[in-house]
Each structure stands twice: as C-alpha cells, then as structure tokens.
Amino acid sequence: MIVLPYTSLTTASLSTEIVGATIRIFDEIDSTNTFALEQGTDGMVIVADHQTSGRGRLGRSWHSAPGLGIWFTIALDGVLEGITFAAALAVRDALADRCSPTIKWPNDVLINGKKVCGILTEHRAGITALGIGLNVHHRREDFPEELREKAGSLETEAGSGWQRVAVLRDILNHLDQKVILLRNGGFESVRAEWAEACGMIGRVIRCDEATGTVSAIDELGALILETDQGEHRLLSGDITFLD
Ligand code: BTN
C-alpha cells in the first residue's frame, strides 16, 4: 500500500481564497514547476513526494528525494510583482512558531545559517509557477556531499516532529494572505517587509566578481552595492557575507 503524505490536503482544509483553488498531488513527477507551466490554473497547488528533475535557481538542479521534503508549486494567472518576496515571507512566518528562520537575499530561507528552503519563480504563456522546495526530514547524510556544508532541513536545524502536510497548509494559508495583498496593490508593503527581513543594509558581501557594502535595496529588490569601482546593481546571484 502506498501512503502519500498529502492525502488530507484538500481545498476545504485550507483557510484560503485563491491559493489551493485546485490541488494536484503526485507520488512522483518530473518537476511541479513544469506541471504548473503546462497545465496550471489560477491558485492550483501541485505537490509531489518526489521530483525526478527538480529545478533550482541559476540553472541548477534541486535535490528532491522521496519522503524528505515538501516539493510544491503554486500556479497563478499572469505576472504578480513581488510574489517571490511574498513566498519567502510566507515560509518564514509558517515556521516561526517553532524556530527562528531568516531570509537570505534574494529568497532563500535559512535556519541557523543553513538553507532549508529555496524558491524558483518561472513564467510561461500567462502563467506564473511559484515553486518552493523545503527540506524537512533530511539527516545530514541524506544531502549530496557537496550540499552538506550549506544545506539543512527542519529536522537537522529545529528538531523532530514536523508533519509535512501541516507545514504545507500553514505556508499556503500565509501565502494566500500575501497574494490577496499583492492583487490589491500591496506590492510596496510586501517589498518593504521582505527587504527589512533580508537585513542587507550595511553588510559587506561578495557576488561573483563584485565585492562591496550594500547601501540600499531598490524598488525591484536589487541590491545596490558600493564597490571600489563605484555603484553596482545586483538583481540576482549567490552572495557570500564577508563581515
Ligand atoms: C533554489 O535554487 O533555491 C530554488 C529551488 C526551488 C525548488 C522547487 S521544488 C518545487 C519546484 N519544482 C521545481 O522543479 N523547483 C521548485
């Protein structure tokens, strides 16, 4: 008998208006983002126990082994500015009762400095795929060797007793509030909350070839970096803190 962790996830079990309007649950899928881009409708949640071709940012793959994490995507109509900021805040807020998550620019969620969650937003033909990967039951040895220094899971960083379906429900409920806010013109309040949560102002960082001090986060979420060569604008990338 196959027992899927998400059988109790239904629209009626959520406190949402938009997110979770329809729900698709898979034992295995290539990528929940691909499904959303090809077949998503507004508010659809696609969740899988296992992704065979999970995608990460910057063209990377995303380790999505069965039984270990929450691999899911929310499909939304059109392009909703600020949705990636909203997702990072929703994940942080959903976990905050049990631990102290932080947001690392641009949209990773960390606990104790270890990345537990990544977010990948993609668009195609009028649909947004907001993909979220959250490591839950991993032990250190469950991660590929090259990830072990930087990655963590809810269990490695915040103890046992996490139930994937309950965590997912909490995230979806928080995210729905933010989607409603964004659709009602609340971009600036979401952006400001996210920028504050990133805590970047004054930090000394390196990103690819650029090293400098962050002086601001602009209206699109880009970092403004003061470097020896002058001002540098970073819209995405992998940053390392030097201070
Ligand atoms: C990152 O690189 O930090 C972003 C990772 C995003 C992974 C999630 S898992 C669910 C969804 N489906 C995918 O193929 N990717 C995203």
PDB file of C-alpha atoms and ligand atoms in Angstrom:
ATOM      1  CA  MET A   1       0.000   0.000   0.000  1.00  0.00           C
ATOM      2  CA  ILE A   2       1.331   3.448  -0.901  1.00  0.00           C
ATOM      3  CA  VAL A   3       0.637   6.016   1.788  1.00  0.00           C
ATOM      4  CA  LEU A   4       1.080   9.514   0.427  1.00  0.00           C
ATOM      5  CA  PRO A   5       1.823  12.199   2.979  1.00  0.00           C
ATOM      6  CA  TYR A   6      -0.615  14.670   1.439  1.00  0.00           C
ATOM      7  CA  THR A   7      -3.911  12.776   1.170  1.00  0.00           C
ATOM      8  CA  SER A   8      -5.542  15.079   3.740  1.00  0.00           C
ATOM      9  CA  LEU A   9      -4.607  18.202   1.752  1.00  0.00           C
ATOM     10  CA  THR A  10      -7.869  19.454   0.315  1.00  0.00           C
ATOM     11  CA  THR A  11      -9.157  22.883  -0.617  1.00  0.00           C
ATOM     12  CA  ALA A  12     -11.608  22.686   2.279  1.00  0.00           C
ATOM     13  CA  SER A  13      -8.782  22.058   4.756  1.00  0.00           C
ATOM     14  CA  LEU A  14      -7.204  25.428   3.880  1.00  0.00           C
ATOM     15  CA  SER A  15      -8.232  28.910   5.023  1.00  0.00           C
ATOM     16  CA  THR A  16      -7.603  30.469   1.632  1.00  0.00           C
ATOM     17  CA  GLU A  17      -9.405  32.382  -1.105  1.00  0.00           C
ATOM     18  CA  ILE A  18      -7.037  31.895  -4.032  1.00  0.00           C
ATOM     19  CA  VAL A  19      -4.224  29.505  -3.168  1.00  0.00           C
ATOM     20  CA  GLY A  20      -5.359  25.880  -3.300  1.00  0.00           C
ATOM     21  CA  ALA A  21      -8.393  26.505  -5.506  1.00  0.00           C
ATOM     22  CA  THR A  22      -7.440  23.137  -7.006  1.00  0.00           C
ATOM     23  CA  ILE A  23      -4.889  20.688  -5.683  1.00  0.00           C
ATOM     24  CA  ARG A  24      -2.887  18.060  -7.573  1.00  0.00           C
ATOM     25  CA  ILE A  25      -0.904  15.523  -5.576  1.00  0.00           C
ATOM     26  CA  PHE A  26       1.749  13.291  -7.148  1.00  0.00           C
ATOM     27  CA  ASP A  27       3.762  10.417  -5.834  1.00  0.00           C
ATOM     28  CA  GLU A  28       6.399  11.231  -8.462  1.00  0.00           C
ATOM     29  CA  ILE A  29       6.697  13.947 -11.101  1.00  0.00           C
ATOM     30  CA  ASP A  30       9.488  15.478 -13.168  1.00  0.00           C
ATOM     31  CA  SER A  31       9.002  18.972 -11.724  1.00  0.00           C
ATOM     32  CA  THR A  32       5.970  20.574 -10.098  1.00  0.00           C
ATOM     33  CA  ASN A  33       7.000  23.842 -11.796  1.00  0.00           C
ATOM     34  CA  THR A  34       6.859  22.198 -15.230  1.00  0.00           C
ATOM     35  CA  PHE A  35       3.376  20.867 -14.493  1.00  0.00           C
ATOM     36  CA  ALA A  36       2.236  24.321 -13.395  1.00  0.00           C
ATOM     37  CA  LEU A  37       3.648  25.992 -16.510  1.00  0.00           C
ATOM     38  CA  GLU A  38       1.971  23.446 -18.795  1.00  0.00           C
ATOM     39  CA  GLN A  39      -1.338  22.806 -17.036  1.00  0.00           C
ATOM     40  CA  GLY A  40      -1.652  25.249 -14.163  1.00  0.00           C
ATOM     41  CA  THR A  41      -4.710  27.333 -13.469  1.00  0.00           C
ATOM     42  CA  ASP A  42      -5.055  30.226 -11.044  1.00  0.00           C
ATOM     43  CA  GLY A  43      -4.492  29.087  -7.450  1.00  0.00           C
ATOM     44  CA  MET A  44      -3.631  25.490  -8.330  1.00  0.00           C
ATOM     45  CA  VAL A  45      -1.267  23.805  -5.885  1.00  0.00           C
ATOM     46  CA  ILE A  46       0.858  20.973  -7.231  1.00  0.00           C
ATOM     47  CA  VAL A  47       2.756  18.887  -4.684  1.00  0.00           C
ATOM     48  CA  ALA A  48       4.884  15.804  -5.164  1.00  0.00           C
ATOM     49  CA  ASP A  49       6.605  13.402  -2.805  1.00  0.00           C
ATOM     50  CA  HIS A  50       9.448  13.033  -5.300  1.00  0.00           C
ATOM     51  CA  GLN A  51      10.693  15.106  -8.243  1.00  0.00           C
ATOM     52  CA  THR A  52      12.908  13.411 -10.809  1.00  0.00           C
ATOM     53  CA  SER A  53      14.032  16.691 -12.429  1.00  0.00           C
ATOM     54  CA  GLY A  54      13.547  19.346  -9.767  1.00  0.00           C
ATOM     55  CA  ARG A  55      14.908  22.696 -10.901  1.00  0.00           C
ATOM     56  CA  GLY A  56      16.744  25.298  -8.823  1.00  0.00           C
ATOM     57  CA  ARG A  57      17.806  28.878  -9.476  1.00  0.00           C
ATOM     58  CA  LEU A  58      20.609  29.789 -11.830  1.00  0.00           C
ATOM     59  CA  GLY A  59      20.083  26.678 -13.966  1.00  0.00           C
ATOM     60  CA  ARG A  60      20.858  24.259 -11.140  1.00  0.00           C
ATOM     61  CA  SER A  61      19.008  21.078 -10.264  1.00  0.00           C
ATOM     62  CA  TRP A  62      17.151  20.782  -6.961  1.00  0.00           C
ATOM     63  CA  HIS A  63      17.643  17.678  -4.821  1.00  0.00           C
ATOM     64  CA  SER A  64      14.066  16.384  -4.368  1.00  0.00           C
ATOM     65  CA  ALA A  65      14.310  12.870  -2.919  1.00  0.00           C
ATOM     66  CA  PRO A  66      11.167  10.956  -1.880  1.00  0.00           C
ATOM     67  CA  GLY A  67       9.952  11.175   1.690  1.00  0.00           C
ATOM     68  CA  LEU A  68      12.239  14.002   2.743  1.00  0.00           C
ATOM     69  CA  GLY A  69      10.910  17.395   1.738  1.00  0.00           C
ATOM     70  CA  ILE A  70       7.928  19.408   0.565  1.00  0.00           C
ATOM     71  CA  TRP A  71       8.247  19.971  -3.180  1.00  0.00           C
ATOM     72  CA  PHE A  72       5.411  22.152  -4.426  1.00  0.00           C
ATOM     73  CA  THR A  73       4.308  24.861  -6.824  1.00  0.00           C
ATOM     74  CA  ILE A  74       1.506  27.375  -6.802  1.00  0.00           C
ATOM     75  CA  ALA A  75       0.225  28.379 -10.240  1.00  0.00           C
ATOM     76  CA  LEU A  76      -1.088  31.911 -10.600  1.00  0.00           C
ATOM     77  CA  ASP A  77      -2.560  33.782 -13.527  1.00  0.00           C
ATOM     78  CA  GLY A  78      -0.364  36.432 -15.086  1.00  0.00           C
ATOM     79  CA  VAL A  79       2.683  38.042 -13.545  1.00  0.00           C
ATOM     80  CA  LEU A  80       2.326  39.139  -9.939  1.00  0.00           C
ATOM     81  CA  GLU A  81       5.110  41.513  -8.985  1.00  0.00           C
ATOM     82  CA  GLY A  82       6.520  40.716  -5.545  1.00  0.00           C
ATOM     83  CA  ILE A  83       5.306  37.106  -5.450  1.00  0.00           C
ATOM     84  CA  THR A  84       8.778  35.697  -4.739  1.00  0.00           C
ATOM     85  CA  PHE A  85       9.226  38.094  -1.810  1.00  0.00           C
ATOM     86  CA  ALA A  86       5.771  37.057  -0.585  1.00  0.00           C
ATOM     87  CA  ALA A  87       6.707  33.369  -0.764  1.00  0.00           C
ATOM     88  CA  ALA A  88       9.860  33.821   1.323  1.00  0.00           C
ATOM     89  CA  LEU A  89       7.868  35.725   3.947  1.00  0.00           C
ATOM     90  CA  ALA A  90       5.112  33.082   3.959  1.00  0.00           C
ATOM     91  CA  VAL A  91       7.598  30.268   4.536  1.00  0.00           C
ATOM     92  CA  ARG A  92       9.371  32.226   7.279  1.00  0.00           C
ATOM     93  CA  ASP A  93       6.097  33.061   9.021  1.00  0.00           C
ATOM     94  CA  ALA A  94       4.781  29.496   8.787  1.00  0.00           C
ATOM     95  CA  LEU A  95       7.894  28.157  10.533  1.00  0.00           C
ATOM     96  CA  ALA A  96       8.317  30.945  13.069  1.00  0.00           C
ATOM     97  CA  ASP A  97       6.275  29.266  15.837  1.00  0.00           C
ATOM     98  CA  ARG A  98       8.884  26.536  16.173  1.00  0.00           C
ATOM     99  CA  CYS A  99      12.196  28.124  15.167  1.00  0.00           C
ATOM    100  CA  SER A 100      13.812  31.389  14.061  1.00  0.00           C
ATOM    101  CA  PRO A 101      14.072  31.342  10.269  1.00  0.00           C
ATOM    102  CA  THR A 102      15.766  34.147   8.373  1.00  0.00           C
ATOM    103  CA  ILE A 103      15.605  35.233   4.743  1.00  0.00           C
ATOM    104  CA  LYS A 104      18.832  35.359   2.772  1.00  0.00           C
ATOM    105  CA  TRP A 105      18.703  37.650  -0.222  1.00  0.00           C
ATOM    106  CA  PRO A 106      17.198  37.120  -2.644  1.00  0.00           C
ATOM    107  CA  ASN A 107      14.845  34.376  -1.494  1.00  0.00           C
ATOM    108  CA  ASP A 108      16.389  31.541   0.471  1.00  0.00           C
ATOM    109  CA  VAL A 109      15.044  30.662   3.905  1.00  0.00           C
ATOM    110  CA  LEU A 110      17.712  29.715   6.420  1.00  0.00           C
ATOM    111  CA  ILE A 111      17.701  28.272   9.919  1.00  0.00           C
ATOM    112  CA  ASN A 112      20.925  28.549  11.935  1.00  0.00           C
ATOM    113  CA  GLY A 113      22.559  29.811   8.751  1.00  0.00           C
ATOM    114  CA  LYS A 114      21.692  26.633   6.797  1.00  0.00           C
ATOM    115  CA  LYS A 115      19.493  26.809   3.714  1.00  0.00           C
ATOM    116  CA  VAL A 116      16.301  24.861   4.319  1.00  0.00           C
ATOM    117  CA  CYS A 117      14.178  26.340   1.544  1.00  0.00           C
ATOM    118  CA  GLY A 118      14.612  27.629  -1.993  1.00  0.00           C
ATOM    119  CA  ILE A 119      12.150  29.395  -4.261  1.00  0.00           C
ATOM    120  CA  LEU A 120      12.031  29.422  -8.048  1.00  0.00           C
ATOM    121  CA  THR A 121       9.518  31.601  -9.874  1.00  0.00           C
ATOM    122  CA  GLU A 122       9.023  30.982 -13.581  1.00  0.00           C
ATOM    123  CA  HIS A 123       6.602  32.395 -16.159  1.00  0.00           C
ATOM    124  CA  ARG A 124       5.209  30.984 -19.392  1.00  0.00           C
ATOM    125  CA  ALA A 125       2.252  31.953 -21.533  1.00  0.00           C
ATOM    126  CA  GLY A 126       0.357  33.947 -18.938  1.00  0.00           C
ATOM    127  CA  ILE A 127       1.027  31.570 -16.032  1.00  0.00           C
ATOM    128  CA  THR A 128       3.349  32.035 -13.078  1.00  0.00           C
ATOM    129  CA  ALA A 129       4.828  28.951 -11.431  1.00  0.00           C
ATOM    130  CA  LEU A 130       5.888  29.755  -7.882  1.00  0.00           C
ATOM    131  CA  GLY A 131       7.973  26.733  -6.908  1.00  0.00           C
ATOM    132  CA  ILE A 132       9.048  26.105  -3.333  1.00  0.00           C
ATOM    133  CA  GLY A 133      11.331  23.372  -2.049  1.00  0.00           C
ATOM    134  CA  LEU A 134      11.522  22.872   1.716  1.00  0.00           C
ATOM    135  CA  ASN A 135      13.857  20.312   3.278  1.00  0.00           C
ATOM    136  CA  VAL A 136      12.068  18.619   6.177  1.00  0.00           C
ATOM    137  CA  HIS A 137      13.189  15.137   7.214  1.00  0.00           C
ATOM    138  CA  HIS A 138      16.732  15.096   5.837  1.00  0.00           C
ATOM    139  CA  ARG A 139      19.568  13.974   8.038  1.00  0.00           C
ATOM    140  CA  ARG A 140      22.931  15.429   7.137  1.00  0.00           C
ATOM    141  CA  GLU A 141      23.878  12.286   5.198  1.00  0.00           C
ATOM    142  CA  ASP A 142      20.709  12.498   3.076  1.00  0.00           C
ATOM    143  CA  PHE A 143      22.108  15.533   1.241  1.00  0.00           C
ATOM    144  CA  PRO A 144      24.547  15.049  -1.607  1.00  0.00           C
ATOM    145  CA  GLU A 145      28.062  15.571  -0.278  1.00  0.00           C
ATOM    146  CA  GLU A 146      28.537  18.929  -1.991  1.00  0.00           C
ATOM    147  CA  LEU A 147      25.455  20.390  -0.248  1.00  0.00           C
ATOM    148  CA  ARG A 148      26.210  19.257   3.302  1.00  0.00           C
ATOM    149  CA  GLU A 149      28.008  22.395   4.443  1.00  0.00           C
ATOM    150  CA  LYS A 150      25.320  24.834   3.335  1.00  0.00           C
ATOM    151  CA  ALA A 151      22.042  22.899   3.385  1.00  0.00           C
ATOM    152  CA  GLY A 152      19.904  21.906   6.330  1.00  0.00           C
ATOM    153  CA  SER A 153      16.426  20.605   6.992  1.00  0.00           C
ATOM    154  CA  LEU A 154      13.771  21.403   9.565  1.00  0.00           C
ATOM    155  CA  GLU A 155      14.865  18.277  11.440  1.00  0.00           C
ATOM    156  CA  THR A 156      18.601  18.971  11.390  1.00  0.00           C
ATOM    157  CA  GLU A 157      18.087  22.592  12.441  1.00  0.00           C
ATOM    158  CA  ALA A 158      14.935  22.631  14.543  1.00  0.00           C
ATOM    159  CA  GLY A 159      14.316  19.126  15.878  1.00  0.00           C
ATOM    160  CA  SER A 160      11.894  16.358  15.015  1.00  0.00           C
ATOM    161  CA  GLY A 161       8.109  16.126  14.943  1.00  0.00           C
ATOM    162  CA  TRP A 162       7.425  18.005  11.700  1.00  0.00           C
ATOM    163  CA  GLN A 163       4.457  16.834   9.656  1.00  0.00           C
ATOM    164  CA  ARG A 164       4.801  17.774   6.015  1.00  0.00           C
ATOM    165  CA  VAL A 165       1.113  18.258   5.326  1.00  0.00           C
ATOM    166  CA  ALA A 166       0.671  20.537   8.347  1.00  0.00           C
ATOM    167  CA  VAL A 167       3.681  22.667   7.385  1.00  0.00           C
ATOM    168  CA  LEU A 168       2.435  22.905   3.798  1.00  0.00           C
ATOM    169  CA  ARG A 169      -1.024  24.001   4.948  1.00  0.00           C
ATOM    170  CA  ASP A 170       0.490  26.738   7.113  1.00  0.00           C
ATOM    171  CA  ILE A 171       2.608  28.020   4.236  1.00  0.00           C
ATOM    172  CA  LEU A 172      -0.350  28.053   1.837  1.00  0.00           C
ATOM    173  CA  ASN A 173      -2.515  29.912   4.346  1.00  0.00           C
ATOM    174  CA  HIS A 174       0.166  32.564   4.888  1.00  0.00           C
ATOM    175  CA  LEU A 175       0.859  32.835   1.171  1.00  0.00           C
ATOM    176  CA  ASP A 176      -2.807  33.364   0.343  1.00  0.00           C
ATOM    177  CA  GLN A 177      -2.874  36.470   2.548  1.00  0.00           C
ATOM    178  CA  LYS A 178       0.094  37.878   0.661  1.00  0.00           C
ATOM    179  CA  VAL A 179      -1.375  37.054  -2.766  1.00  0.00           C
ATOM    180  CA  ILE A 180      -4.560  38.891  -1.820  1.00  0.00           C
ATOM    181  CA  LEU A 181      -2.475  41.846  -0.619  1.00  0.00           C
ATOM    182  CA  LEU A 182      -0.410  41.913  -3.825  1.00  0.00           C
ATOM    183  CA  ARG A 183      -3.515  41.715  -6.004  1.00  0.00           C
ATOM    184  CA  ASN A 184      -4.910  44.673  -4.117  1.00  0.00           C
ATOM    185  CA  GLY A 185      -1.960  46.955  -4.757  1.00  0.00           C
ATOM    186  CA  GLY A 186       0.114  45.949  -1.729  1.00  0.00           C
ATOM    187  CA  PHE A 187       3.415  45.447  -3.567  1.00  0.00           C
ATOM    188  CA  GLU A 188       5.306  48.132  -1.650  1.00  0.00           C
ATOM    189  CA  SER A 189       4.328  46.816   1.779  1.00  0.00           C
ATOM    190  CA  VAL A 190       5.368  43.267   0.800  1.00  0.00           C
ATOM    191  CA  ARG A 191       8.624  44.511  -0.736  1.00  0.00           C
ATOM    192  CA  ALA A 192       9.423  46.612   2.343  1.00  0.00           C
ATOM    193  CA  GLU A 193       8.706  43.733   4.750  1.00  0.00           C
ATOM    194  CA  TRP A 194      10.900  41.416   2.681  1.00  0.00           C
ATOM    195  CA  ALA A 195      13.725  43.986   2.352  1.00  0.00           C
ATOM    196  CA  GLU A 196      13.706  44.514   6.116  1.00  0.00           C
ATOM    197  CA  ALA A 197      13.744  40.751   6.699  1.00  0.00           C
ATOM    198  CA  CYS A 198      16.775  40.329   4.424  1.00  0.00           C
ATOM    199  CA  GLY A 199      18.774  42.631   6.733  1.00  0.00           C
ATOM    200  CA  MET A 200      21.211  43.568   3.973  1.00  0.00           C
ATOM    201  CA  ILE A 201      21.859  47.263   4.517  1.00  0.00           C
ATOM    202  CA  GLY A 202      25.444  47.833   5.650  1.00  0.00           C
ATOM    203  CA  ARG A 203      26.528  44.231   5.043  1.00  0.00           C
ATOM    204  CA  VAL A 204      29.790  43.585   3.210  1.00  0.00           C
ATOM    205  CA  ILE A 205      29.281  40.949   0.534  1.00  0.00           C
ATOM    206  CA  ARG A 206      30.793  39.304  -2.497  1.00  0.00           C
ATOM    207  CA  CYS A 207      28.777  38.203  -5.520  1.00  0.00           C
ATOM    208  CA  ASP A 208      30.690  36.799  -8.483  1.00  0.00           C
ATOM    209  CA  GLU A 209      33.286  39.489  -9.283  1.00  0.00           C
ATOM    210  CA  ALA A 210      31.736  42.265  -7.194  1.00  0.00           C
ATOM    211  CA  THR A 211      32.690  42.998  -3.576  1.00  0.00           C
ATOM    212  CA  GLY A 212      31.291  45.878  -1.566  1.00  0.00           C
ATOM    213  CA  THR A 213      28.888  47.227   1.025  1.00  0.00           C
ATOM    214  CA  VAL A 214      25.132  47.131   0.482  1.00  0.00           C
ATOM    215  CA  SER A 215      23.760  50.669   0.623  1.00  0.00           C
ATOM    216  CA  ALA A 216      20.159  50.021  -0.450  1.00  0.00           C
ATOM    217  CA  ILE A 217      17.621  47.611  -1.895  1.00  0.00           C
ATOM    218  CA  ASP A 218      15.783  49.204  -4.793  1.00  0.00           C
ATOM    219  CA  GLU A 219      12.116  49.004  -5.766  1.00  0.00           C
ATOM    220  CA  LEU A 220      12.681  45.776  -7.737  1.00  0.00           C
ATOM    221  CA  GLY A 221      14.559  44.104  -4.919  1.00  0.00           C
ATOM    222  CA  ALA A 222      18.024  44.608  -6.442  1.00  0.00           C
ATOM    223  CA  LEU A 223      20.964  45.231  -4.129  1.00  0.00           C
ATOM    224  CA  ILE A 224      22.841  48.491  -4.556  1.00  0.00           C
ATOM    225  CA  LEU A 225      26.453  47.764  -3.772  1.00  0.00           C
ATOM    226  CA  GLU A 226      29.128  50.397  -3.112  1.00  0.00           C
ATOM    227  CA  THR A 227      32.350  48.989  -4.509  1.00  0.00           C
ATOM    228  CA  ASP A 228      35.842  50.409  -5.097  1.00  0.00           C
ATOM    229  CA  GLN A 229      34.828  50.751  -8.733  1.00  0.00           C
ATOM    230  CA  GLY A 230      31.631  52.634  -7.945  1.00  0.00           C
ATOM    231  CA  GLU A 231      27.982  51.655  -7.609  1.00  0.00           C
ATOM    232  CA  HIS A 232      26.973  48.170  -8.698  1.00  0.00           C
ATOM    233  CA  ARG A 233      23.410  46.821  -9.026  1.00  0.00           C
ATOM    234  CA  LEU A 234      22.728  43.131  -8.335  1.00  0.00           C
ATOM    235  CA  LEU A 235      19.369  41.687  -9.310  1.00  0.00           C
ATOM    236  CA  SER A 236      20.196  38.062  -8.512  1.00  0.00           C
ATOM    237  CA  GLY A 237      23.105  35.814  -7.719  1.00  0.00           C
ATOM    238  CA  ASP A 238      24.715  33.878  -4.907  1.00  0.00           C
ATOM    239  CA  ILE A 239      26.102  36.158  -2.236  1.00  0.00           C
ATOM    240  CA  THR A 240      28.731  35.481   0.403  1.00  0.00           C
ATOM    241  CA  PHE A 241      28.894  37.625   3.515  1.00  0.00           C
ATOM    242  CA  LEU A 242      32.352  38.996   4.238  1.00  0.00           C
ATOM    243  CA  ASP A 243      31.612  40.791   7.553  1.00  0.00           C
TER     244      ASP A 243
HETATM  245  C1  BTN B   1      16.678  27.390  -5.453  1.00  0.00           C
HETATM  246  O1  BTN B   1      17.563  27.070  -6.251  1.00  0.00           O
HETATM  247  O2  BTN B   1      16.964  27.869  -4.356  1.00  0.00           O
HETATM  248  C2  BTN B   1      15.237  27.224  -5.829  1.00  0.00           C
HETATM  249  C3  BTN B   1      14.760  25.808  -5.617  1.00  0.00           C
HETATM  250  C4  BTN B   1      13.299  25.595  -5.970  1.00  0.00           C
HETATM  251  C5  BTN B   1      12.889  24.149  -5.861  1.00  0.00           C
HETATM  252  C6  BTN B   1      11.420  23.930  -6.023  1.00  0.00           C
HETATM  253  S1  BTN B   1      10.915  22.303  -5.541  1.00  0.00           S
HETATM  254  C7  BTN B   1       9.335  22.583  -6.214  1.00  0.00           C
HETATM  255  C8  BTN B   1       9.511  23.370  -7.504  1.00  0.00           C
HETATM  256  N1  BTN B   1       9.717  22.496  -8.622  1.00  0.00           N
HETATM  257  C9  BTN B   1      10.941  22.621  -9.142  1.00  0.00           C
HETATM  258  O3  BTN B   1      11.382  21.968 -10.112  1.00  0.00           O
HETATM  259  N2  BTN B   1      11.628  23.541  -8.460  1.00  0.00           N
HETATM  260  C10 BTN B   1      10.843  24.134  -7.409  1.00  0.00           C
END
